[in-house]
GROMACS .gro file of C-alpha atoms in nm:
model
  308
    1MET     CA    1  -3.412  -3.687   2.448
    2ALA     CA    2  -3.164  -3.760   2.165
    3PHE     CA    3  -2.823  -3.909   2.224
    4VAL     CA    4  -2.552  -3.640   2.256
    5LYS     CA    5  -2.197  -3.758   2.184
    6LEU     CA    6  -1.943  -3.617   2.428
    7VAL     CA    7  -1.680  -3.465   2.190
    8LYS     CA    8  -1.428  -3.325   2.447
    9GLY     CA    9  -1.412  -3.511   2.779
   10THR     CA   10  -1.170  -3.541   3.062
   11PRO     CA   11  -0.906  -3.721   2.859
   12TYR     CA   12  -0.892  -3.428   2.608
   13PHE     CA   13  -0.854  -3.154   2.875
   14LYS     CA   14  -0.596  -3.362   3.069
   15ARG     CA   15  -0.384  -3.364   2.759
   16PHE     CA   16  -0.440  -3.016   2.641
   17GLN     CA   17  -0.127  -2.805   2.604
   18THR     CA   18  -0.161  -2.431   2.633
   19LYS     CA   19  -0.008  -2.237   2.351
   20PHE     CA   20   0.245  -1.956   2.398
   21ARG     CA   21   0.105  -1.626   2.515
   22ARG     CA   22   0.208  -1.431   2.203
   23ARG     CA   23   0.041  -1.708   1.989
   24ARG     CA   24  -0.278  -1.683   2.187
   25GLU     CA   25  -0.267  -1.308   2.134
   26GLY     CA   26  -0.204  -1.349   1.764
   27LYS     CA   27   0.127  -1.152   1.777
   28THR     CA   28   0.397  -1.407   1.689
   29ASP     CA   29   0.411  -1.676   1.418
   30TYR     CA   30   0.637  -1.922   1.602
   31GLN     CA   31   0.689  -2.142   1.292
   32ALA     CA   32   0.826  -1.851   1.098
   33ARG     CA   33   1.024  -1.720   1.404
   34LYS     CA   34   1.189  -2.062   1.450
   35GLY     CA   35   1.308  -2.055   1.090
   36LEU     CA   36   1.440  -1.693   1.125
   37ILE     CA   37   1.635  -1.742   1.444
   38HIS     CA   38   1.769  -2.097   1.370
   39GLN     CA   39   2.145  -2.097   1.364
   40ASP     CA   40   2.378  -2.383   1.252
   41LYS     CA   41   2.592  -2.531   1.523
   42ASP     CA   42   2.903  -2.487   1.318
   43LYS     CA   43   2.854  -2.116   1.338
   44TYR     CA   44   2.994  -2.134   1.692
   45ASN     CA   45   2.719  -1.924   1.857
   46SER     CA   46   2.752  -1.626   1.630
   47PRO     CA   47   2.426  -1.423   1.639
   48LYS     CA   48   2.190  -1.442   1.351
   49TYR     CA   49   2.072  -1.086   1.279
   50ARG     CA   50   1.720  -0.998   1.177
   51LEU     CA   51   1.597  -0.682   1.005
   52VAL     CA   52   1.268  -0.646   1.186
   53VAL     CA   53   1.020  -0.393   1.029
   54ARG     CA   54   0.692  -0.304   1.210
   55PHE     CA   55   0.421  -0.043   1.128
   56THR     CA   56   0.198   0.145   1.371
   57ASN     CA   57  -0.074   0.399   1.286
   58SER     CA   58   0.177   0.682   1.317
   59LYS     CA   59   0.527   0.563   1.236
   60VAL     CA   60   0.758   0.293   1.098
   61ILE     CA   61   0.987   0.103   1.330
   62ALA     CA   62   1.298  -0.076   1.195
   63GLN     CA   63   1.534  -0.275   1.426
   64VAL     CA   64   1.834  -0.502   1.392
   65ILE     CA   65   1.782  -0.783   1.638
   66TYR     CA   66   1.936  -1.122   1.736
   67ALA     CA   67   1.791  -1.393   1.950
   68THR     CA   68   1.941  -1.530   2.275
   69LEU     CA   69   1.814  -1.779   2.536
   70LYS     CA   70   1.729  -1.493   2.772
   71GLY     CA   71   1.550  -1.302   2.497
   72ASP     CA   72   1.597  -1.085   2.188
   73VAL     CA   73   1.871  -0.821   2.192
   74VAL     CA   74   1.827  -0.496   1.987
   75VAL     CA   75   2.152  -0.384   1.826
   76THR     CA   76   2.017  -0.074   1.666
   77ALA     CA   77   1.680   0.084   1.598
   78ALA     CA   78   1.539   0.365   1.387
   79GLU     CA   79   1.190   0.512   1.369
   80SER     CA   80   1.025   0.725   1.100
   81SER     CA   81   0.941   0.990   1.372
   82GLU     CA   82   1.318   1.065   1.375
   83LEU     CA   83   1.290   1.180   1.016
   84LYS     CA   84   1.139   1.507   1.161
   85GLN     CA   85   1.493   1.627   1.239
   86TYR     CA   86   1.570   1.600   0.867
   87GLY     CA   87   1.272   1.810   0.762
   88LEU     CA   88   1.005   1.540   0.708
   89THR     CA   89   0.712   1.604   0.928
   90SER     CA   90   0.426   1.448   0.730
   91GLY     CA   91   0.349   1.110   0.581
   92LEU     CA   92   0.562   0.913   0.825
   93THR     CA   93   0.403   0.573   0.741
   94ASN     CA   94   0.412   0.557   0.354
   95TYR     CA   95   0.650   0.363   0.132
   96ALA     CA   96   0.892   0.661   0.088
   97SER     CA   97   0.912   0.711   0.462
   98ALA     CA   98   0.969   0.332   0.509
   99TYR     CA   99   1.262   0.350   0.259
  100ALA     CA  100   1.416   0.649   0.445
  101THR     CA  101   1.377   0.469   0.784
  102GLY     CA  102   1.553   0.157   0.645
  103LEU     CA  103   1.831   0.381   0.500
  104LEU     CA  104   1.877   0.552   0.843
  105LEU     CA  105   1.890   0.211   1.019
  106ALA     CA  106   2.149   0.084   0.769
  107ARG     CA  107   2.380   0.381   0.818
  108ARG     CA  108   2.337   0.380   1.190
  109VAL     CA  109   2.422   0.007   1.230
  110LEU     CA  110   2.717   0.030   0.994
  111LYS     CA  111   2.852   0.328   1.178
  112LYS     CA  112   2.816   0.143   1.519
  113LEU     CA  113   3.015  -0.153   1.378
  114GLY     CA  114   3.279   0.075   1.215
  115MET     CA  115   3.186  -0.032   0.865
  116GLU     CA  116   3.037   0.288   0.716
  117LYS     CA  117   3.356   0.363   0.520
  118PHE     CA  118   3.369   0.020   0.372
  119TYR     CA  119   3.015   0.015   0.248
  120ALA     CA  120   2.856   0.341   0.127
  121GLY     CA  121   2.567   0.164  -0.027
  122ASN     CA  122   2.384   0.279  -0.341
  123THR     CA  123   2.412   0.651  -0.382
  124ASN     CA  124   2.239   0.645  -0.727
  125VAL     CA  125   1.885   0.537  -0.630
  126ASN     CA  126   1.707   0.432  -0.949
  127GLY     CA  127   1.473   0.151  -0.819
  128GLU     CA  128   1.691  -0.122  -0.959
  129LEU     CA  129   1.804  -0.429  -0.761
  130PHE     CA  130   2.119  -0.350  -0.551
  131ASP     CA  131   2.307  -0.571  -0.311
  132VAL     CA  132   2.643  -0.478  -0.148
  133ALA     CA  133   2.739  -0.847  -0.149
  134ASP     CA  134   2.799  -0.822  -0.528
  135LYS     CA  135   3.108  -0.619  -0.458
  136GLU     CA  136   3.254  -0.719  -0.123
  137ASN     CA  137   3.523  -0.519   0.039
  138PRO     CA  138   3.848  -0.735   0.091
  139GLU     CA  139   3.898  -0.587   0.443
  140ARG     CA  140   3.541  -0.673   0.582
  141ARG     CA  141   3.256  -0.874   0.466
  142PRO     CA  142   2.916  -0.689   0.446
  143PHE     CA  143   2.682  -0.689   0.748
  144TYR     CA  144   2.425  -0.970   0.690
  145ALA     CA  145   2.063  -0.952   0.816
  146VAL     CA  146   1.743  -1.146   0.724
  147LEU     CA  147   1.419  -0.960   0.678
  148ASP     CA  148   1.151  -1.021   0.944
  149ILE     CA  149   0.810  -0.898   0.843
  150GLY     CA  150   0.616  -1.049   1.119
  151LEU     CA  151   0.240  -1.119   1.041
  152VAL     CA  152   0.233  -0.877   0.743
  153ARG     CA  153   0.127  -1.031   0.409
  154SER     CA  154   0.414  -1.026   0.161
  155THR     CA  155   0.214  -0.866  -0.129
  156VAL     CA  156   0.372  -0.680  -0.415
  157GLY     CA  157   0.443  -0.321  -0.324
  158ASN     CA  158   0.399  -0.374   0.054
  159ARG     CA  159   0.566  -0.098   0.260
  160VAL     CA  160   0.777  -0.355   0.441
  161PHE     CA  161   0.985  -0.398   0.123
  162GLY     CA  162   1.037  -0.020   0.123
  163ALA     CA  163   1.231  -0.054   0.443
  164LEU     CA  164   1.415  -0.358   0.298
  165LYS     CA  165   1.519  -0.149  -0.006
  166GLY     CA  166   1.636   0.136   0.213
  167ALA     CA  167   1.846  -0.100   0.422
  168ALA     CA  168   1.992  -0.259   0.113
  169ASP     CA  169   2.075   0.074  -0.044
  170GLY     CA  170   2.223   0.182   0.285
  171GLY     CA  171   2.492  -0.084   0.271
  172VAL     CA  172   2.338  -0.382   0.464
  173HIS     CA  173   2.337  -0.725   0.288
  174VAL     CA  174   1.973  -0.844   0.306
  175PRO     CA  175   1.901  -1.134   0.066
  176HIS     CA  176   1.606  -1.041  -0.157
  177SER     CA  177   1.485  -1.019  -0.516
  178ASN     CA  178   1.268  -0.762  -0.700
  179ARG     CA  179   0.956  -0.977  -0.712
  180ARG     CA  180   0.785  -0.789  -0.424
  181PHE     CA  181   0.890  -0.434  -0.532
  182PRO     CA  182   0.639  -0.189  -0.696
  183GLY     CA  183   0.656  -0.212  -1.064
  184PHE     CA  184   0.694  -0.601  -1.076
  185LYS     CA  185   0.434  -0.781  -1.295
  186VAL     CA  186   0.377  -1.132  -1.434
  187GLU     CA  187   0.219  -1.120  -1.786
  188GLY     CA  188   0.158  -1.467  -1.907
  189ASP     CA  189   0.483  -1.659  -1.867
  190LYS     CA  190   0.701  -1.347  -1.862
  191GLU     CA  191   0.811  -1.145  -1.560
  192LYS     CA  192   0.851  -0.770  -1.593
  193PHE     CA  193   0.995  -0.515  -1.364
  194ASP     CA  194   0.968  -0.144  -1.413
  195ALA     CA  195   1.234   0.017  -1.198
  196LYS     CA  196   1.094   0.373  -1.271
  197VAL     CA  197   0.767   0.281  -1.083
  198HIS     CA  198   0.973   0.167  -0.797
  199ARG     CA  199   1.200   0.473  -0.802
  200ASP     CA  200   0.884   0.701  -0.804
  201ARG     CA  201   0.752   0.522  -0.491
  202ILE     CA  202   1.084   0.571  -0.311
  203PHE     CA  203   1.085   0.945  -0.378
  204GLY     CA  204   0.713   1.001  -0.328
  205VAL     CA  205   0.642   1.090  -0.685
  206HIS     CA  206   0.290   0.950  -0.654
  207ILE     CA  207   0.215   1.197  -0.374
  208ASP     CA  208   0.328   1.488  -0.596
  209LYS     CA  209   0.097   1.373  -0.882
  210TYR     CA  210  -0.211   1.342  -0.655
  211MET     CA  211  -0.146   1.682  -0.494
  212ALA     CA  212  -0.124   1.839  -0.846
  213GLU     CA  213  -0.443   1.663  -0.943
  214LEU     CA  214  -0.634   1.795  -0.640
  215LYS     CA  215  -0.492   2.149  -0.695
  216LYS     CA  216  -0.628   2.156  -1.046
  217LYS     CA  217  -0.973   2.051  -0.932
  218GLY     CA  218  -0.989   2.333  -0.675
  219GLY     CA  219  -1.222   2.350  -0.377
  220ASP     CA  220  -1.139   2.231  -0.020
  221ALA     CA  221  -1.019   1.883  -0.122
  222PHE     CA  222  -0.645   1.984  -0.132
  223THR     CA  223  -0.659   2.176   0.195
  224LYS     CA  224  -0.839   1.892   0.376
  225GLN     CA  225  -0.594   1.618   0.252
  226PHE     CA  226  -0.267   1.792   0.195
  227SER     CA  227  -0.244   2.105   0.432
  228GLN     CA  228   0.026   1.935   0.642
  229TRP     CA  229   0.227   1.835   0.339
  230ALA     CA  230   0.212   2.189   0.211
  231ASN     CA  231   0.345   2.323   0.545
  232THR     CA  232   0.622   2.056   0.538
  233LEU     CA  233   0.735   2.149   0.197
  234GLN     CA  234   0.730   2.518   0.277
  235LYS     CA  235   0.932   2.473   0.591
  236ALA     CA  236   1.191   2.254   0.410
  237GLY     CA  237   1.224   2.511   0.134
  238VAL     CA  238   1.139   2.274  -0.157
  239ASN     CA  239   0.858   2.261  -0.410
  240THR     CA  240   0.807   1.888  -0.445
  241VAL     CA  241   0.791   1.579  -0.222
  242GLU     CA  242   1.063   1.424  -0.456
  243ALA     CA  243   1.296   1.706  -0.373
  244LEU     CA  244   1.224   1.672  -0.009
  245PHE     CA  245   1.303   1.303   0.005
  246THR     CA  246   1.626   1.363  -0.200
  247LYS     CA  247   1.728   1.612   0.067
  248VAL     CA  248   1.632   1.378   0.348
  249HIS     CA  249   1.842   1.096   0.202
  250ALA     CA  250   2.142   1.326   0.170
  251GLU     CA  251   2.107   1.440   0.524
  252ILE     CA  252   2.076   1.086   0.658
  253ARG     CA  253   2.400   0.988   0.480
  254LYS     CA  254   2.574   1.295   0.648
  255ASN     CA  255   2.460   1.227   0.995
  256SER     CA  256   2.262   0.923   1.110
  257ASP     CA  257   2.319   0.967   1.483
  258ARG     CA  258   2.017   0.948   1.721
  259VAL     CA  259   1.937   1.283   1.877
  260LYS     CA  260   1.902   1.246   2.264
  261ARG     CA  261   1.584   1.394   2.403
  262GLY     CA  262   1.643   1.658   2.667
  263VAL     CA  263   1.448   1.697   2.997
  264LYS     CA  264   1.122   1.881   2.944
  265LYS     CA  265   1.119   2.213   3.123
  266ASP     CA  266   0.750   2.216   3.196
  267PRO     CA  267   0.621   1.862   3.175
  268LYS     CA  268   0.254   1.793   3.188
  269ARG     CA  269   0.141   1.654   3.523
  270ASP     CA  270  -0.232   1.674   3.472
  271HIS     CA  271  -0.281   1.312   3.594
  272ARG     CA  272  -0.140   1.410   3.942
  273LYS     CA  273  -0.394   1.697   3.997
  274PHE     CA  274  -0.678   1.454   4.050
  275LYS     CA  275  -0.493   1.233   4.304
  276ALA     CA  276  -0.654   1.269   4.651
  277ALA     CA  277  -0.421   1.338   4.938
  278LYS     CA  278  -0.415   1.085   5.228
  279LEU     CA  279  -0.578   1.218   5.541
  280ASN     CA  280  -0.517   1.108   5.903
  281ALA     CA  281  -0.802   1.017   6.146
  282LYS     CA  282  -0.821   1.367   6.290
  283GLN     CA  283  -0.855   1.537   5.955
  284ARG     CA  284  -1.130   1.290   5.847
  285LYS     CA  285  -1.323   1.356   6.169
  286ASN     CA  286  -1.297   1.731   6.120
  287ASN     CA  287  -1.426   1.694   5.759
  288ALA     CA  288  -1.719   1.482   5.880
  289LEU     CA  289  -1.810   1.747   6.141
  290LYS     CA  290  -1.799   2.023   5.879
  291ARG     CA  291  -2.029   1.834   5.651
  292LEU     CA  292  -2.274   1.778   5.943
  293GLU     CA  293  -2.274   2.146   6.026
  294LEU     CA  294  -2.328   2.228   5.658
  295ALA     CA  295  -2.621   1.981   5.639
  296LYS     CA  296  -2.777   2.129   5.962
  297LYS     CA  297  -2.756   2.479   5.809
  298LYS     CA  298  -2.926   2.374   5.493
  299ALA     CA  299  -3.199   2.192   5.692
  300ALA     CA  300  -3.262   2.508   5.905
  301GLN     CA  301  -3.294   2.713   5.590
  302VAL     CA  302  -3.554   2.472   5.433
  303VAL     CA  303  -3.756   2.482   5.766
  304ALA     CA  304  -3.746   2.862   5.773
  305LYS     CA  305  -3.874   2.888   5.411
  306LYS     CA  306  -4.170   2.658   5.492
  307LYS     CA  307  -4.275   2.871   5.795
  308LYS     CA  308  -4.285   3.179   5.574
   0.00000   0.00000   0.00000
């Protein structure tokens, strides 16, 4: 038998240190988190706010959070599912919806802090770089937050940066550049940024173009892919996705309050229908006797059939 070298012995396992649970699950990058929540001592325990953006299969979640020793505290949150109240019921996870969610969060957090009048943000959305810190109000400095993208890759045109742009246009000071926005290119030694490409993504013009393309082709392709979008546009009373998002942005600026959910009149309780009721000893005994009598009857019927 060949010699087998013992790679990991008792000394290794005695010194092994278990990693944090969320690191083991692959949910948190603690090196990045440490850099995001680190606050200088001369800030005198003032919270360091993070603009946290996360995506699920069905919605965009944007939150303003700061860290404490006990845990993270959420100041304000907004979800793309809330855009339904403004008339947007389809495409709640695309770039345009991410922008609208960021805008909703920004207006909501500024209203909560009493700063919505000082910082209106960017009302002329053209895709260009905008930062409220360029023109500070003498009465109050802008609300500062750092973007937290989690484990998402920071590629050019990623939807995370749509939420960032929405928050920046909404009046929140988030340090950023245009290097990750759609429309940014590096050609040789030169950097180019086409603001129109970015503006089209914000208003969903790319969706309009593809819808028009499928309509021209005919067949079932349009119905299969864009039937929900067609219903959304019809209910909103607009002809294009661009017009719909323009309307949504205006409605968000008018009223960014969260709508409280009322109590459901007839909630579904299907899971309770299959829950067996507890029986006492007497009831269990009676049930057993009934089953015995039923078994005796069936046995008697079988015997009678055989005799015939």
